[in-house]
XYZ file of C-alpha atoms in Angstrom:
646
model
C -0.036 -0.228 0.327
C 1.210 3.325 -0.931
C 2.350 5.434 2.444
C 3.304 8.905 2.374
C 6.921 7.414 1.719
C 6.072 4.723 -0.793
C 9.951 4.209 -2.452
C 13.417 4.466 -1.254
C 15.725 7.060 -2.832
C 18.939 5.366 -3.834
C 22.122 6.190 -6.064
C 22.118 8.014 -9.701
C 21.759 5.195 -12.403
C 24.395 5.884 -15.762
C 24.973 3.877 -18.853
C 28.853 3.097 -19.138
C 28.305 1.513 -22.405
C 27.675 4.418 -24.517
C 30.498 5.561 -26.300
C 30.914 9.298 -26.669
C 31.595 11.664 -29.591
C 29.695 11.943 -32.626
C 26.486 10.214 -32.850
C 26.583 8.604 -35.618
C 29.670 7.219 -35.140
C 29.133 5.861 -31.829
C 27.763 2.397 -32.921
C 30.886 1.956 -35.349
C 32.850 2.609 -32.072
C 31.413 0.231 -29.928
C 31.416 -2.250 -32.348
C 34.459 -1.850 -33.028
C 35.773 -1.798 -28.895
C 34.021 -5.142 -28.682
C 36.270 -7.815 -28.051
C 35.368 -11.159 -30.362
C 34.668 -14.400 -29.591
C 37.170 -17.198 -31.930
C 35.124 -19.557 -33.707
C 36.718 -22.229 -32.096
C 35.764 -20.941 -28.316
C 32.336 -19.666 -29.893
C 31.850 -23.695 -30.014
C 32.008 -23.329 -26.176
C 30.031 -20.994 -25.323
C 26.241 -21.592 -24.466
C 23.151 -18.959 -24.358
C 20.084 -19.145 -23.359
C 16.973 -17.317 -25.127
C 13.525 -17.243 -23.415
C 11.235 -16.147 -26.684
C 10.801 -17.004 -30.275
C 9.000 -13.816 -31.397
C 11.136 -11.253 -33.521
C 13.515 -10.327 -31.216
C 13.910 -13.843 -29.623
C 13.623 -15.445 -33.327
C 16.275 -13.361 -35.040
C 18.801 -13.685 -32.020
C 19.126 -17.160 -31.728
C 19.033 -17.655 -35.581
C 21.910 -15.195 -35.398
C 23.888 -16.782 -32.679
C 23.157 -20.340 -33.678
C 24.268 -18.774 -37.679
C 28.143 -17.454 -35.309
C 28.889 -20.704 -34.411
C 27.480 -20.319 -30.396
C 25.342 -23.243 -28.885
C 22.312 -21.790 -28.476
C 19.048 -23.199 -26.060
C 15.565 -21.563 -26.741
C 12.660 -21.845 -25.205
C 8.905 -20.565 -25.077
C 5.860 -21.426 -23.902
C 3.741 -21.518 -27.288
C 3.494 -24.811 -28.864
C 5.499 -23.124 -32.190
C 8.010 -20.185 -32.589
C 5.541 -19.049 -34.792
C 3.087 -18.487 -32.326
C 5.010 -15.622 -30.835
C 2.759 -12.095 -30.258
C 5.009 -10.686 -33.025
C 3.287 -12.830 -35.695
C -0.452 -10.288 -35.117
C 1.596 -7.162 -36.146
C 0.018 -5.670 -39.186
C 0.858 -2.251 -40.319
C 4.430 -2.493 -41.182
C 8.644 -1.657 -40.168
C 10.122 1.404 -39.963
C 13.650 2.005 -42.142
C 14.872 5.554 -43.299
C 15.945 4.312 -46.961
C 14.005 7.111 -48.415
C 12.709 5.440 -51.402
C 9.716 8.219 -51.487
C 12.890 10.782 -52.040
C 10.672 12.902 -50.333
C 13.436 14.456 -47.348
C 13.729 11.227 -44.989
C 17.294 10.276 -43.601
C 18.623 8.207 -40.622
C 18.873 11.382 -38.957
C 15.063 12.658 -39.380
C 14.039 9.188 -37.850
C 16.020 9.446 -35.184
C 14.614 13.288 -34.911
C 10.998 11.928 -35.065
C 11.525 8.907 -32.615
C 13.057 10.734 -30.148
C 9.972 13.832 -30.370
C 7.569 10.515 -30.634
C 8.989 9.442 -27.314
C 8.112 12.974 -25.720
C 11.871 13.003 -25.342
C 12.356 10.407 -22.370
C 14.905 8.039 -24.460
C 18.282 7.774 -24.924
C 19.475 9.640 -28.012
C 22.472 6.825 -28.506
C 19.555 3.960 -28.550
C 17.400 5.396 -31.078
C 20.294 6.777 -33.308
C 21.501 3.288 -33.366
C 17.865 2.340 -34.140
C 17.385 4.795 -37.046
C 20.873 3.243 -38.266
C 20.288 -0.124 -38.892
C 16.769 -0.065 -39.459
C 18.098 0.371 -43.351
C 19.982 -3.098 -43.074
C 16.818 -4.841 -41.552
C 15.179 -4.680 -44.949
C 17.717 -6.088 -47.102
C 18.258 -8.424 -44.487
C 14.483 -9.365 -44.734
C 13.917 -9.148 -48.658
C 17.259 -11.429 -48.917
C 15.088 -14.254 -46.297
C 12.475 -13.924 -49.085
C 10.173 -11.679 -47.316
C 7.022 -10.565 -49.389
C 7.112 -6.479 -49.371
C 4.493 -4.840 -51.157
C 5.871 -3.592 -54.102
C 5.160 -0.813 -56.982
C 4.223 -0.962 -60.276
C 7.596 -1.165 -61.425
C 9.022 -3.754 -58.775
C 10.660 -1.198 -56.056
C 9.659 -1.726 -52.573
C 6.864 0.603 -51.942
C 6.085 2.714 -48.234
C 3.297 4.159 -46.719
C 2.931 6.876 -43.686
C 2.868 5.875 -39.775
C 1.617 8.363 -37.054
C 4.257 10.729 -35.819
C 5.867 10.922 -39.476
C 5.401 13.710 -42.404
C 7.373 11.130 -45.005
C 6.501 7.937 -45.985
C 9.356 5.278 -44.457
C 7.023 2.867 -43.429
C 7.350 -1.113 -45.398
C 4.667 -3.061 -45.233
C 3.111 -6.419 -46.919
C -0.206 -5.472 -46.364
C -1.708 -5.849 -42.948
C 0.511 -9.033 -42.159
C 3.741 -7.389 -41.596
C 4.112 -9.112 -38.740
C 3.231 -12.431 -39.875
C 6.005 -12.245 -42.604
C 8.945 -10.859 -40.532
C 8.245 -13.681 -38.400
C 7.694 -16.005 -40.575
C 11.011 -15.237 -42.435
C 12.857 -15.121 -38.583
C 11.639 -18.404 -37.575
C 13.177 -20.010 -41.505
C 16.205 -19.103 -40.477
C 16.120 -20.152 -36.771
C 14.993 -23.531 -37.862
C 17.358 -23.744 -40.395
C 20.029 -23.673 -37.334
C 17.984 -25.964 -35.461
C 18.357 -28.224 -38.167
C 22.313 -27.401 -38.495
C 22.816 -28.396 -34.847
C 23.582 -25.094 -32.806
C 19.748 -24.297 -31.565
C 17.636 -26.645 -29.522
C 14.492 -25.512 -29.054
C 11.879 -26.052 -26.202
C 8.658 -25.618 -27.124
C 5.800 -25.616 -24.069
C 8.400 -24.491 -21.745
C 8.001 -21.642 -19.552
C 10.808 -19.629 -17.749
C 9.926 -19.785 -14.309
C 13.247 -18.442 -12.197
C 16.092 -17.204 -12.495
C 19.528 -19.225 -11.966
C 22.256 -16.764 -9.903
C 25.519 -17.390 -9.419
C 27.984 -15.298 -7.885
C 25.966 -12.579 -8.899
C 25.874 -13.678 -12.669
C 23.244 -14.882 -14.120
C 23.637 -18.838 -15.623
C 20.638 -20.327 -16.301
C 16.932 -20.639 -16.170
C 14.886 -23.001 -14.687
C 11.384 -23.850 -16.724
C 8.205 -25.775 -16.357
C 7.431 -28.574 -19.368
C 3.732 -27.375 -19.763
C 2.803 -30.717 -20.509
C 4.243 -32.869 -17.824
C 4.978 -30.526 -15.591
C 8.204 -30.969 -15.151
C 10.734 -28.413 -13.706
C 14.159 -28.322 -15.354
C 17.595 -26.496 -15.009
C 19.427 -25.302 -17.995
C 22.964 -23.560 -17.791
C 24.243 -21.481 -19.697
C 27.375 -18.729 -20.321
C 24.872 -15.900 -20.223
C 20.816 -15.471 -20.688
C 18.421 -13.470 -23.184
C 15.189 -12.439 -22.770
C 12.755 -11.684 -25.712
C 9.772 -12.050 -23.576
C 7.672 -9.504 -24.870
C 6.113 -7.008 -22.665
C 2.988 -6.440 -20.076
C 0.077 -4.983 -21.264
C -1.984 -7.780 -20.511
C -1.910 -6.383 -16.479
C -5.017 -4.427 -18.279
C -6.789 -7.806 -18.787
C -8.138 -6.393 -22.050
C -5.735 -5.733 -25.066
C -4.660 -5.910 -28.246
C -2.098 -8.742 -26.513
C -1.884 -12.732 -26.895
C -3.879 -14.350 -23.831
C -0.395 -15.964 -23.381
C 1.567 -12.655 -23.219
C 2.595 -12.212 -19.595
C 5.373 -10.780 -17.398
C 6.536 -13.794 -15.762
C 10.381 -13.916 -16.907
C 11.455 -10.618 -16.513
C 9.091 -10.262 -13.154
C 11.490 -13.015 -11.885
C 14.745 -11.484 -13.270
C 13.580 -8.356 -11.673
C 13.066 -10.308 -8.249
C 17.090 -11.212 -8.519
C 18.388 -7.259 -9.168
C 17.236 -6.498 -12.704
C 16.048 -3.266 -12.390
C 12.446 -2.311 -13.952
C 12.615 0.866 -15.784
C 9.360 3.415 -16.612
C 6.349 0.588 -15.801
C 3.754 3.317 -15.762
C 4.797 4.134 -19.601
C 2.276 2.077 -21.119
C 0.881 2.694 -24.781
C -3.114 2.835 -26.206
C -3.448 2.303 -29.802
C -6.213 4.603 -31.152
C -7.471 2.139 -33.472
C -9.048 -0.969 -32.191
C -12.156 -2.399 -32.731
C -14.636 -1.276 -29.448
C -15.551 -3.975 -26.621
C -18.922 -5.101 -27.191
C -19.381 -6.501 -23.477
C -18.433 -8.102 -20.197
C -17.774 -11.722 -22.166
C -14.316 -10.520 -23.818
C -11.159 -11.917 -23.376
C -9.285 -9.513 -25.803
C -9.300 -6.843 -28.106
C -8.407 -6.667 -31.672
C -6.140 -4.194 -33.562
C -7.091 -2.639 -36.328
C -3.741 -1.437 -38.174
C -2.503 2.279 -37.604
C -1.765 2.287 -41.131
C -5.675 2.769 -41.867
C -5.543 5.933 -40.617
C -3.642 6.692 -44.207
C -6.976 6.295 -45.961
C -9.590 6.498 -43.380
C -10.846 9.638 -41.983
C -12.125 9.780 -38.245
C -14.900 11.620 -37.289
C -17.904 11.899 -34.664
C -20.876 13.769 -35.516
C -21.154 17.622 -33.847
C -23.856 17.035 -31.647
C -23.790 14.834 -28.309
C -26.394 12.191 -28.539
C -26.793 11.778 -32.591
C -27.399 8.290 -32.909
C -28.461 8.720 -36.772
C -26.576 6.279 -39.474
C -23.723 7.919 -40.446
C -24.704 7.633 -43.925
C -27.286 10.174 -42.588
C -25.610 12.678 -40.713
C -23.808 15.377 -43.461
C -20.230 16.776 -43.715
C -21.527 20.129 -42.483
C -22.749 18.163 -38.842
C -19.061 15.898 -38.857
C -16.462 16.436 -36.943
C -13.206 15.540 -38.635
C -12.075 16.151 -35.155
C -8.073 15.069 -35.429
C -7.945 17.136 -38.718
C -9.492 20.242 -36.962
C -7.065 20.329 -34.186
C -3.561 19.209 -35.872
C -4.149 20.573 -39.112
C -0.219 19.652 -40.150
C -0.663 15.523 -39.324
C -4.293 14.984 -39.313
C -5.467 11.376 -38.458
C -1.949 10.427 -38.617
C -0.813 12.182 -35.344
C 0.734 9.804 -32.961
C -1.228 7.158 -30.836
C -1.278 8.824 -27.592
C -2.471 12.564 -29.146
C -4.904 10.666 -31.369
C -6.074 8.036 -28.550
C -6.773 11.036 -26.361
C -8.073 12.938 -28.410
C -10.652 10.152 -29.032
C -11.703 9.570 -25.371
C -12.329 13.298 -25.290
C -14.966 13.162 -27.862
C -16.345 10.303 -26.486
C -16.770 11.930 -22.691
C -18.092 15.031 -24.767
C -21.130 12.689 -25.427
C -20.741 12.358 -29.084
C -18.893 8.823 -29.392
C -20.945 6.357 -31.408
C -21.554 2.737 -30.973
C -22.699 0.669 -28.328
C -22.025 2.789 -24.890
C -20.697 5.748 -26.892
C -17.414 4.285 -26.960
C -16.410 4.629 -30.109
C -16.183 6.753 -33.175
C -15.947 6.519 -37.385
C -12.938 5.600 -39.341
C -14.394 6.517 -42.563
C -13.140 5.697 -45.921
C -16.175 6.722 -48.506
C -13.837 9.228 -49.790
C -10.737 6.854 -50.336
C -13.243 5.283 -52.033
C -14.252 7.829 -54.390
C -10.687 8.873 -54.735
C -8.527 5.578 -55.560
C -11.502 3.606 -56.007
C -12.539 0.058 -54.228
C -10.346 -1.967 -56.048
C -7.401 0.309 -54.802
C -8.414 0.352 -51.166
C -9.117 -3.314 -51.316
C -5.679 -3.851 -52.516
C -4.058 -1.843 -50.042
C -6.314 -3.027 -46.613
C -8.563 -6.132 -48.120
C -7.296 -8.547 -44.733
C -7.958 -5.797 -42.346
C -11.605 -5.272 -43.965
C -12.559 -8.717 -43.812
C -11.208 -8.991 -39.833
C -13.374 -6.187 -39.199
C -16.149 -7.608 -40.890
C -15.774 -10.922 -39.340
C -15.725 -9.550 -36.287
C -18.559 -6.897 -35.634
C -20.864 -8.115 -38.919
C -20.206 -4.828 -40.766
C -19.006 -4.303 -43.843
C -16.197 -1.246 -44.172
C -16.330 -1.147 -47.685
C -19.829 0.213 -47.349
C -19.806 1.401 -43.744
C -17.876 3.343 -41.682
C -15.236 1.158 -39.196
C -16.077 1.708 -35.408
C -12.354 2.255 -33.108
C -11.949 3.098 -29.869
C -8.358 3.214 -27.792
C -7.117 -0.109 -26.507
C -3.951 -0.362 -24.208
C -1.340 -2.132 -26.636
C 2.164 -1.931 -26.196
C 4.378 -1.287 -23.118
C 7.738 1.048 -23.166
C 8.463 0.438 -20.059
C 10.773 -2.852 -19.190
C 14.031 -4.162 -17.729
C 16.556 -1.473 -17.903
C 19.415 -2.373 -19.727
C 22.421 -0.187 -20.936
C 23.687 0.332 -24.211
C 24.928 -3.433 -25.020
C 21.452 -4.365 -23.965
C 22.302 -6.200 -20.302
C 20.966 -5.973 -17.499
C 21.708 -4.622 -13.878
C 22.343 -8.075 -13.501
C 25.675 -9.223 -15.065
C 24.776 -11.830 -18.103
C 21.155 -11.095 -18.317
C 20.939 -9.296 -21.308
C 17.087 -8.381 -22.872
C 16.003 -7.446 -26.308
C 12.446 -6.422 -27.764
C 9.626 -5.231 -25.759
C 10.805 -6.804 -22.952
C 13.366 -3.978 -22.189
C 12.860 -0.273 -22.099
C 15.250 1.162 -24.122
C 13.997 2.990 -27.563
C 10.302 4.200 -27.345
C 10.473 6.908 -23.964
C 6.946 7.161 -23.153
C 5.133 6.770 -26.320
C 6.360 4.429 -29.475
C 5.688 5.709 -32.746
C 3.728 2.899 -35.081
C 6.271 0.602 -36.996
C 8.841 0.828 -34.634
C 8.180 -1.920 -32.556
C 9.336 -4.593 -35.813
C 12.162 -2.219 -36.059
C 13.165 -2.781 -32.721
C 13.024 -6.308 -32.225
C 15.126 -7.230 -35.478
C 17.685 -4.403 -34.535
C 17.944 -5.991 -31.041
C 18.180 -9.953 -32.571
C 20.133 -9.340 -35.766
C 22.300 -6.820 -35.004
C 22.991 -4.970 -31.991
C 22.841 -8.470 -29.478
C 25.262 -10.693 -31.108
C 27.828 -8.210 -31.166
C 27.559 -7.193 -27.370
C 27.175 -10.456 -26.190
C 30.019 -11.730 -27.991
C 32.056 -8.546 -25.907
C 30.514 -10.203 -22.554
C 31.377 -13.260 -23.521
C 34.969 -13.026 -24.268
C 35.674 -11.034 -21.445
C 34.005 -13.171 -19.032
C 35.401 -15.943 -16.606
C 34.180 -19.280 -16.987
C 33.047 -20.540 -13.469
C 31.442 -23.540 -12.219
C 27.628 -23.302 -10.965
C 27.320 -24.323 -7.681
C 25.054 -27.047 -7.422
C 23.338 -25.432 -4.175
C 22.210 -22.190 -6.820
C 20.478 -24.652 -9.203
C 18.599 -26.158 -6.278
C 18.167 -22.824 -4.691
C 16.099 -21.529 -8.004
C 14.488 -25.007 -8.127
C 13.150 -24.607 -4.852
C 11.711 -21.244 -5.195
C 9.644 -22.361 -8.585
C 8.267 -25.380 -6.393
C 7.705 -23.246 -3.318
C 5.126 -20.978 -5.717
C 3.619 -23.918 -7.256
C 2.604 -25.729 -4.284
C 1.695 -22.422 -2.543
C -1.060 -21.703 -5.588
C -1.939 -25.508 -5.300
C -2.491 -25.063 -1.761
C -4.994 -22.644 -1.829
C -8.141 -24.107 -2.931
C -10.311 -20.905 -3.083
C -13.647 -20.239 -4.652
C -12.160 -17.993 -7.723
C -10.527 -18.314 -10.694
C -7.557 -16.562 -11.505
C -9.367 -14.900 -14.359
C -11.328 -13.668 -12.200
C -8.782 -11.740 -10.366
C -6.949 -10.530 -13.468
C -10.168 -9.154 -14.642
C -10.646 -6.982 -11.408
C -7.010 -6.107 -12.092
C -7.475 -4.823 -15.422
C -10.594 -2.843 -14.335
C -8.462 -0.966 -11.743
C -5.712 -0.494 -13.901
C -7.841 0.689 -16.610
C -9.766 3.135 -14.393
C -7.197 4.708 -12.650
C -3.612 3.832 -14.075
C -4.901 3.806 -17.743
C -5.576 6.576 -20.593
C -5.781 9.122 -18.079
C -4.039 9.369 -14.175
C -4.565 11.394 -11.519
C -3.046 11.619 -8.169
C -6.616 10.775 -6.160
C -6.769 7.768 -8.641
C -3.343 6.577 -8.071
C -3.632 6.441 -4.746
C -7.177 4.736 -4.967
C -5.448 2.264 -6.918
C -2.263 1.781 -4.366
C -5.039 0.720 -2.017
C -6.876 -1.371 -4.045
C -3.645 -3.698 -5.480
C -2.557 -4.632 -2.556
C -5.853 -5.742 -1.195
C -6.552 -7.683 -4.316
C -3.517 -9.364 -3.767
C -4.341 -10.446 -0.862
C -7.298 -11.784 -1.460
C -5.836 -13.391 -4.701
C -3.471 -15.237 -2.140
C -6.761 -16.489 -0.092
C -9.725 -17.018 -2.932
C -7.544 -18.649 -5.702
C -8.824 -21.727 -6.953
C -5.974 -23.858 -8.802
C -7.544 -27.630 -9.561
C -5.102 -30.245 -11.235
C -1.632 -30.219 -9.717
C 1.361 -29.124 -10.883
C 2.657 -33.010 -12.560
C 0.462 -32.603 -15.586
C -0.544 -30.000 -18.029
C -2.060 -27.632 -16.018
C -3.295 -24.513 -17.582
C -5.255 -22.949 -14.656
C -1.831 -22.850 -13.026
C 0.082 -21.397 -15.788
C -2.650 -18.409 -15.751
C -2.654 -18.244 -11.820
C 1.791 -17.902 -11.341
C 1.134 -15.160 -14.377
C -1.475 -13.036 -12.602
C -0.071 -13.481 -9.266
C 2.947 -11.922 -10.992
C 0.926 -9.259 -12.545
C -0.303 -8.244 -8.884
C 3.273 -7.474 -7.969
C 4.063 -5.638 -11.444
C 0.814 -3.615 -10.761
C 1.575 -2.115 -7.833
C 4.715 -0.555 -8.972
C 3.128 0.362 -11.813
C 0.862 2.853 -9.695
C 4.151 3.488 -7.287
C 5.784 4.936 -11.008
C 2.808 6.544 -12.041
C 2.070 8.397 -9.226
C 5.445 9.599 -8.262
C 6.214 11.127 -11.924
C 3.836 14.195 -11.771
C 4.123 14.656 -15.305
C 2.413 14.211 -18.674
C 4.843 12.562 -20.929
C 3.278 10.508 -23.690
C 1.148 7.539 -22.776
C 1.661 8.876 -19.421
C -1.169 11.526 -18.852
C -1.427 12.595 -15.479
C -4.712 15.608 -15.413
C -2.954 17.393 -13.159
C -0.281 18.178 -15.858
C -1.891 19.701 -18.841
C -1.754 22.163 -20.856
C -4.718 25.305 -21.314
C -6.052 23.295 -24.460
C -5.618 19.562 -22.694
C -2.373 18.276 -24.026
C 0.465 16.707 -22.339
C 2.735 19.212 -20.231
C 6.197 17.849 -20.022
C 8.075 18.704 -16.676
C 12.145 18.553 -18.221
C 13.592 20.521 -15.159
C 12.097 17.551 -12.932
C 11.623 14.508 -14.726
C 14.109 13.903 -17.422
C 15.532 11.227 -16.125
C 14.509 7.076 -16.403
C 12.715 5.697 -13.126
C 15.110 2.564 -12.778
C 13.251 0.533 -10.180
C 15.271 -2.001 -7.850
C 13.328 -4.851 -5.461
C 13.756 -5.161 -1.916
C 11.792 -7.606 -1.442
C 7.906 -8.646 -0.898
C 5.721 -5.562 0.907
C 8.897 -3.649 1.200
C 8.666 -0.502 -0.995
C 11.137 -0.470 -3.958
C 14.219 1.775 -4.416
C 13.960 4.378 -7.542
C 17.460 4.789 -9.489
C 17.835 7.795 -11.614
C 19.192 7.768 -14.768
C 19.855 11.276 -16.074
C 18.871 11.855 -20.100
C 20.950 14.386 -22.016
C 20.066 16.036 -25.097
C 22.338 16.888 -27.397
C 21.040 16.297 -30.731
C 16.901 16.377 -30.156
C 16.697 19.623 -27.850
C 13.759 19.064 -25.884
C 10.893 21.630 -27.283
C 6.751 21.828 -26.574
C 5.756 18.447 -28.721
C 3.806 20.253 -31.416
C 1.987 18.299 -34.396
C -0.259 21.352 -35.402
């Protein structure tokens, strides 16, 4: 529970791995300074990779290709079922194919600005540099990017930019990129460099002499608890948006692997920075267990509007143009419907709060393609968005070729995650964190089409360089049997505790209640009073969980109720840290909107004097306040200004 002193303040934190000098030379400098592992020694090094999405799949494939021995784990039955496969709209790269003024520096600047100046310059510039190589890599793998009539790769625009830099494969970009990484991965499995363990969930980290040396996993089919050791561990386990219960994430997405690492000393950075996506199918009732994303790419041609008059429930075709409010175009004329996600989401929420929302409960705005149908023709619209239109019609029963889509914001992505340095290493030596599981590249708001870019940059290009430097410098040591035994005992104790409660409520019951608390008080708009309320409700709910949860069955066989309960238990702990982080950050930045910190016209008001830092939290034990470590953010190239899209 939050008291007057909900956290302790620790020593400042610094990223000691990022080189100095001109920003355009820093990654080149780091790669040259990194020590190398010779081929003969690589065969003697074992690396564990947890997760098989874009970050984990590309990392394992590349490390295997380099000659390391890789042990890879995922809780799905196939790497192809990682949540990365659900990404729709595209992947950014500064290749300037449209000759519209794009460049590495412009992508860097757009990303820093889009993140509301809460990201590191060095990391973001490296991401922009590497982006150009990712496209070449994926084309060589056979990824079927959309092409123009003459055969050149096509581009489209995404929110927060005024150039077309997003490469795409209709609305299936994540699927096609993941299949490319999967093919590269399975080539290494066949070659014997990667040993793949599907249907295994990481439940603890093995620490020996303060260094990450392995993981404890549970075989989700047999229930067996097994330990695996290595020279380094890589977490590529995605984000924690499912803490809200209703989100666009896959049902299995969770925080367990990262949270168990946090309990061993891996700092958790900026947990309150969560992204609300403006283009989702609105909820239709209490029966839902997840929400469905409609790609941001639809806002290239779809116009967002609501009726001028509150309570106007006429069919959209009966509302004349003069009685419609194209509110994004009105408020943000320079970017229009392609403002960044946090801006568009709050604007949609505001018009719905005014009583001008459409659909059941007034929780929706129109995304209308009538103008595009007239300008481009139905066949051209179909060529760009057919699978998205089909998905929408199957879910809602409405034909978007004839009537506007109805959309509403929903939780989508988490910019917070385990703290890592420039080398992607956490505060636990030997533990590397890549993709959405770390915090490093997006600041307080991720621009669309940047998640796939970061995952593949980390996996294909950054980690294989930096982890080699770590392995070349690390001293090989035997792992004490006591360290392995202690980790296994922790896992067994948690499972036994969950099974022994024998209460009267399912884990889903508590997850749904937690999601309601987090959405209500730590969602799109946050207030001090609401956060303090959440700080009382979350610990109480966690206590009730441990006294009333019912987990049927045993731990020695397939038990999906046990899987769910363990993940919900970790969400309950993370929720308290998220609330503390949101309460301490008394400013608005990107997806973190504090109602007390806004401009006269309702826009987010940053406080650069007091909050231009990464908040990295240290775990001190169950029930104890965490310790806050601040990493100061310095801006030499993208100087903080008022974030305007007008």
